PDB file of C-alpha atoms in Angstrom:
ATOM      1  CA  MET Q 513      15.557  -7.465  25.113  1.00 59.00           C
ATOM      2  CA  ALA Q 514      16.769  -7.588  21.537  1.00 79.00           C
ATOM      3  CA  LYS Q 515      16.998  -4.462  19.452  1.00 88.00           C
ATOM      4  CA  ILE Q 516      16.151  -4.555  15.768  1.00 88.00           C
ATOM      5  CA  VAL Q 517      17.507  -2.590  12.861  1.00 92.00           C
ATOM      6  CA  LEU Q 518      15.277  -2.771   9.801  1.00 93.00           C
ATOM      7  CA  THR Q 519      17.486  -4.081   7.011  1.00 94.00           C
ATOM      8  CA  ASP Q 520      15.342  -6.881   5.594  1.00 95.00           C
ATOM      9  CA  ALA Q 521      11.673  -5.928   6.035  1.00 96.00           C
ATOM     10  CA  ASP Q 522       9.191  -7.982   4.053  1.00 97.00           C
ATOM     11  CA  ILE Q 523       6.537  -5.899   2.247  1.00 98.00           C
ATOM     12  CA  SER Q 524       3.812  -7.332   0.071  1.00 97.00           C
ATOM     13  CA  ILE Q 525       1.176  -5.170  -1.621  1.00 98.00           C
ATOM     14  CA  ASN Q 526      -1.748  -6.814  -3.383  1.00 97.00           C
ATOM     15  CA  SER Q 527       0.088 -10.188  -3.127  1.00 97.00           C
ATOM     16  CA  VAL Q 528       3.195  -8.799  -4.876  1.00 97.00           C
ATOM     17  CA  SER Q 529       6.458  -8.689  -2.935  1.00 96.00           C
ATOM     18  CA  LEU Q 530       7.967  -5.216  -3.288  1.00 97.00           C
ATOM     19  CA  SER Q 531      10.547  -5.495  -0.497  1.00 97.00           C
ATOM     20  CA  ASP Q 532      13.451  -5.198  -2.931  1.00 96.00           C
ATOM     21  CA  HIS Q 533      12.121  -1.792  -4.071  1.00 97.00           C
ATOM     22  CA  ALA Q 534      11.211  -0.375  -0.633  1.00 97.00           C
ATOM     23  CA  ASN Q 535      13.437   1.614   1.698  1.00 96.00           C
ATOM     24  CA  SER Q 536      10.899   2.784   4.302  1.00 97.00           C
ATOM     25  CA  VAL Q 537       7.720   1.422   5.862  1.00 98.00           C
ATOM     26  CA  THR Q 538       5.563   2.705   8.729  1.00 97.00           C
ATOM     27  CA  ILE Q 539       2.404   1.228  10.208  1.00 98.00           C
ATOM     28  CA  ASN Q 540       0.351   3.674  12.300  1.00 97.00           C
ATOM     29  CA  TYR Q 541      -2.327   1.940  14.375  1.00 96.00           C
ATOM     30  CA  GLU Q 542      -4.430   3.793  16.916  1.00 96.00           C
ATOM     31  CA  VAL Q 543      -7.888   3.935  18.415  1.00 95.00           C
ATOM     32  CA  ASP Q 544      -9.521   7.282  19.181  1.00 95.00           C
ATOM     33  CA  SER Q 545      -9.964   7.981  22.877  1.00 96.00           C
ATOM     34  CA  VAL Q 546     -13.515   9.105  23.602  1.00 96.00           C
ATOM     35  CA  GLU Q 547     -14.145  10.817  26.913  1.00 96.00           C
ATOM     36  CA  VAL Q 548     -16.977   9.257  28.934  1.00 97.00           C
ATOM     37  CA  THR Q 549     -16.554  11.232  32.145  1.00 97.00           C
ATOM     38  CA  ALA Q 550     -19.887  11.676  33.927  1.00 97.00           C
ATOM     39  CA  PHE Q 551     -21.053  13.877  36.762  1.00 96.00           C
ATOM     40  CA  GLY Q 552     -19.719  12.524  40.032  1.00 95.00           C
ATOM     41  CA  ASP Q 553     -16.564  11.004  38.511  1.00 95.00           C
ATOM     42  CA  SER Q 554     -13.398  12.045  40.333  1.00 95.00           C
ATOM     43  CA  GLY Q 555     -11.262  12.048  37.178  1.00 95.00           C
ATOM     44  CA  HIS Q 556     -11.407  11.740  33.416  1.00 97.00           C
ATOM     45  CA  ASN Q 557     -12.607   8.408  32.016  1.00 97.00           C
ATOM     46  CA  PHE Q 558     -12.114   7.206  28.458  1.00 97.00           C
ATOM     47  CA  THR Q 559     -13.222   4.415  26.174  1.00 97.00           C
ATOM     48  CA  GLY Q 560     -12.020   3.330  22.764  1.00 96.00           C
ATOM     49  CA  GLY Q 561     -13.656   4.881  19.723  1.00 95.00           C
ATOM     50  CA  LEU Q 562     -12.973   4.470  16.041  1.00 94.00           C
ATOM     51  CA  GLN Q 563      -9.855   2.741  14.764  1.00 93.00           C
ATOM     52  CA  ASN Q 564      -7.425   4.796  12.713  1.00 93.00           C
ATOM     53  CA  LEU Q 565      -5.000   2.834  10.553  1.00 97.00           C
ATOM     54  CA  SER Q 566      -2.487   4.019   7.980  1.00 97.00           C
ATOM     55  CA  VAL Q 567       0.546   2.523   6.271  1.00 98.00           C
ATOM     56  CA  GLU Q 568       3.226   4.531   4.505  1.00 98.00           C
ATOM     57  CA  VAL Q 569       5.630   2.818   2.111  1.00 98.00           C
ATOM     58  CA  ALA Q 570       8.442   4.492   0.133  1.00 97.00           C
ATOM     59  CA  LEU Q 571       9.301   2.656  -3.064  1.00 97.00           C
ATOM     60  CA  MET Q 572      11.994   3.073  -5.675  1.00 97.00           C
ATOM     61  CA  GLN Q 573      10.054   3.378  -8.918  1.00 96.00           C
ATOM     62  CA  ASP Q 574      10.274   0.594 -11.503  1.00 96.00           C
ATOM     63  CA  TYR Q 575       8.146   0.379 -14.648  1.00 95.00           C
ATOM     64  CA  ALA Q 576       8.904  -3.275 -15.491  1.00 95.00           C
ATOM     65  CA  ALA Q 577       6.073  -5.795 -15.692  1.00 92.00           C
ATOM     66  CA  SER Q 578       5.022  -7.157 -12.286  1.00 90.00           C
ATOM     67  CA  SER Q 579       7.014  -4.470 -10.484  1.00 95.00           C
ATOM     68  CA  VAL Q 580       6.166  -1.198  -8.710  1.00 97.00           C
ATOM     69  CA  GLU Q 581       4.182   0.727 -11.323  1.00 97.00           C
ATOM     70  CA  ALA Q 582       2.356  -2.334 -12.658  1.00 96.00           C
ATOM     71  CA  THR Q 583       1.296  -3.216  -9.114  1.00 97.00           C
ATOM     72  CA  ILE Q 584       0.455   0.225  -7.733  1.00 97.00           C
ATOM     73  CA  TYR Q 585      -1.160   2.154 -10.614  1.00 97.00           C
ATOM     74  CA  PRO Q 586      -4.342   0.009 -10.797  1.00 97.00           C
ATOM     75  CA  LEU Q 587      -4.826   0.238  -7.015  1.00 98.00           C
ATOM     76  CA  VAL Q 588      -5.479   3.985  -6.879  1.00 98.00           C
ATOM     77  CA  GLY Q 589      -9.049   4.548  -5.691  1.00 98.00           C
ATOM     78  CA  THR Q 590      -9.445   0.955  -4.504  1.00 98.00           C
ATOM     79  CA  THR Q 591      -8.766  -1.170  -1.441  1.00 98.00           C
ATOM     80  CA  THR Q 592      -6.147  -3.880  -1.185  1.00 98.00           C
ATOM     81  CA  THR Q 593      -4.268  -6.091   1.245  1.00 98.00           C
ATOM     82  CA  LEU Q 594      -0.778  -5.434   2.597  1.00 98.00           C
ATOM     83  CA  VAL Q 595       1.400  -7.885   4.524  1.00 98.00           C
ATOM     84  CA  ILE Q 596       4.372  -6.460   6.412  1.00 98.00           C
ATOM     85  CA  LYS Q 597       7.005  -8.193   8.546  1.00 97.00           C
ATOM     86  CA  PRO Q 598      10.063  -6.624  10.198  1.00 96.00           C
ATOM     87  CA  LEU Q 599      12.251  -9.426   8.792  1.00 94.00           C
ATOM     88  CA  SER Q 600      11.912 -11.706   5.783  1.00 94.00           C
ATOM     89  CA  ASP Q 601      12.305 -14.726   8.104  1.00 94.00           C
ATOM     90  CA  ALA Q 602       9.409 -16.978   9.096  1.00 96.00           C
ATOM     91  CA  VAL Q 603       6.631 -15.471  11.198  1.00 96.00           C
ATOM     92  CA  SER Q 604       7.290 -15.869  14.923  1.00 96.00           C
ATOM     93  CA  ALA Q 605       6.873 -14.080  18.243  1.00 94.00           C
ATOM     94  CA  THR Q 606      10.041 -12.120  17.414  1.00 93.00           C
ATOM     95  CA  ASN Q 607       9.052 -11.534  13.771  1.00 95.00           C
ATOM     96  CA  PRO Q 608       5.304 -10.800  13.702  1.00 97.00           C
ATOM     97  CA  SER Q 609       3.347 -10.448  10.494  1.00 98.00           C
ATOM     98  CA  TYR Q 610       0.879  -7.577  10.138  1.00 98.00           C
ATOM     99  CA  THR Q 611      -1.880  -8.117   7.575  1.00 98.00           C
ATOM    100  CA  ILE Q 612      -3.827  -5.008   6.667  1.00 98.00           C
ATOM    101  CA  THR Q 613      -7.004  -5.855   4.766  1.00 98.00           C
ATOM    102  CA  GLY Q 614      -9.164  -3.289   2.988  1.00 98.00           C
ATOM    103  CA  ALA Q 615      -6.495  -0.555   2.937  1.00 98.00           C
ATOM    104  CA  PHE Q 616      -7.503   2.327   0.639  1.00 98.00           C
ATOM    105  CA  LEU Q 617      -4.974   3.978  -1.692  1.00 98.00           C
ATOM    106  CA  ALA Q 618      -6.150   7.492  -2.609  1.00 97.00           C
ATOM    107  CA  SER Q 619      -3.174   8.644  -4.677  1.00 96.00           C
ATOM    108  CA  HIS Q 620       0.086   7.664  -6.335  1.00 95.00           C
ATOM    109  CA  THR Q 621       2.805   9.796  -7.944  1.00 93.00           C
ATOM    110  CA  PRO Q 622       4.042   7.736 -10.910  1.00 93.00           C
ATOM    111  CA  VAL Q 623       6.883  10.129 -11.786  1.00 93.00           C
ATOM    112  CA  ALA Q 624       8.804  12.119  -9.182  1.00 91.00           C
ATOM    113  CA  GLY Q 625      12.374  13.317  -8.878  1.00 90.00           C
ATOM    114  CA  ALA Q 626      14.901  15.833 -10.084  1.00 94.00           C
ATOM    115  CA  VAL Q 627      17.929  15.522 -12.329  1.00 96.00           C
ATOM    116  CA  GLY Q 628      20.254  12.848 -11.003  1.00 95.00           C
ATOM    117  CA  GLU Q 629      17.882  11.723  -8.228  1.00 95.00           C
ATOM    118  CA  LEU Q 630      16.405   8.308  -7.655  1.00 95.00           C
ATOM    119  CA  SER Q 631      12.782   8.188  -8.801  1.00 95.00           C
ATOM    120  CA  MET Q 632      10.640   7.394  -5.743  1.00 96.00           C
ATOM    121  CA  THR Q 633       6.965   7.038  -4.968  1.00 95.00           C
ATOM    122  CA  THR Q 634       5.633   7.268  -1.422  1.00 96.00           C
ATOM    123  CA  LEU Q 635       2.277   5.634  -0.840  1.00 97.00           C
ATOM    124  CA  THR Q 636      -0.134   6.168   2.030  1.00 98.00           C
ATOM    125  CA  PHE Q 637      -2.782   3.514   2.556  1.00 98.00           C
ATOM    126  CA  THR Q 638      -5.599   4.355   4.981  1.00 98.00           C
ATOM    127  CA  GLY Q 639      -8.337   2.429   6.736  1.00 97.00           C
ATOM    128  CA  GLY Q 640      -8.985  -1.257   6.714  1.00 97.00           C
ATOM    129  CA  THR Q 641      -8.415  -3.765   9.475  1.00 96.00           C
ATOM    130  CA  ILE Q 642      -5.179  -5.071  10.951  1.00 97.00           C
ATOM    131  CA  ALA Q 643      -4.336  -8.552  12.172  1.00 97.00           C
ATOM    132  CA  LYS Q 644      -1.097  -9.512  13.901  1.00 98.00           C
ATOM    133  CA  ALA Q 645       0.213 -13.079  13.585  1.00 98.00           C
ATOM    134  CA  THR Q 646       3.052 -14.552  15.618  1.00 97.00           C
ATOM    135  CA  SER Q 647       2.993 -18.104  14.319  1.00 93.00           C
TER     136      SER Q 647
END
């Protein structure tokens, strides 16, 4: 089984490619486990409940037109679509594409950093639906 080191992830937010400004991405996808154990059951039984989805992206800030700030600032308080692939290559079984639709962005820190540090913004998108494509 091949191992992968993320060096060329493909990240698109609101149809804008921001891969060249990102240095970290995490997709958290889970479904709540709801206990449905009834009298007479010999062990615990569970079923799937609500989906919980979040995406965290760390971006190096850039105020140029069509870059980080121009893309992110208007999205605060709204939903958008994100497309994330482990590699920038074509979508395949070994390079799946994850499309998150209806992801909500609650906050954005337009200016952050100390003297001599790289200005970064870390975004957390929550909710929405996820679809995985392999072709």
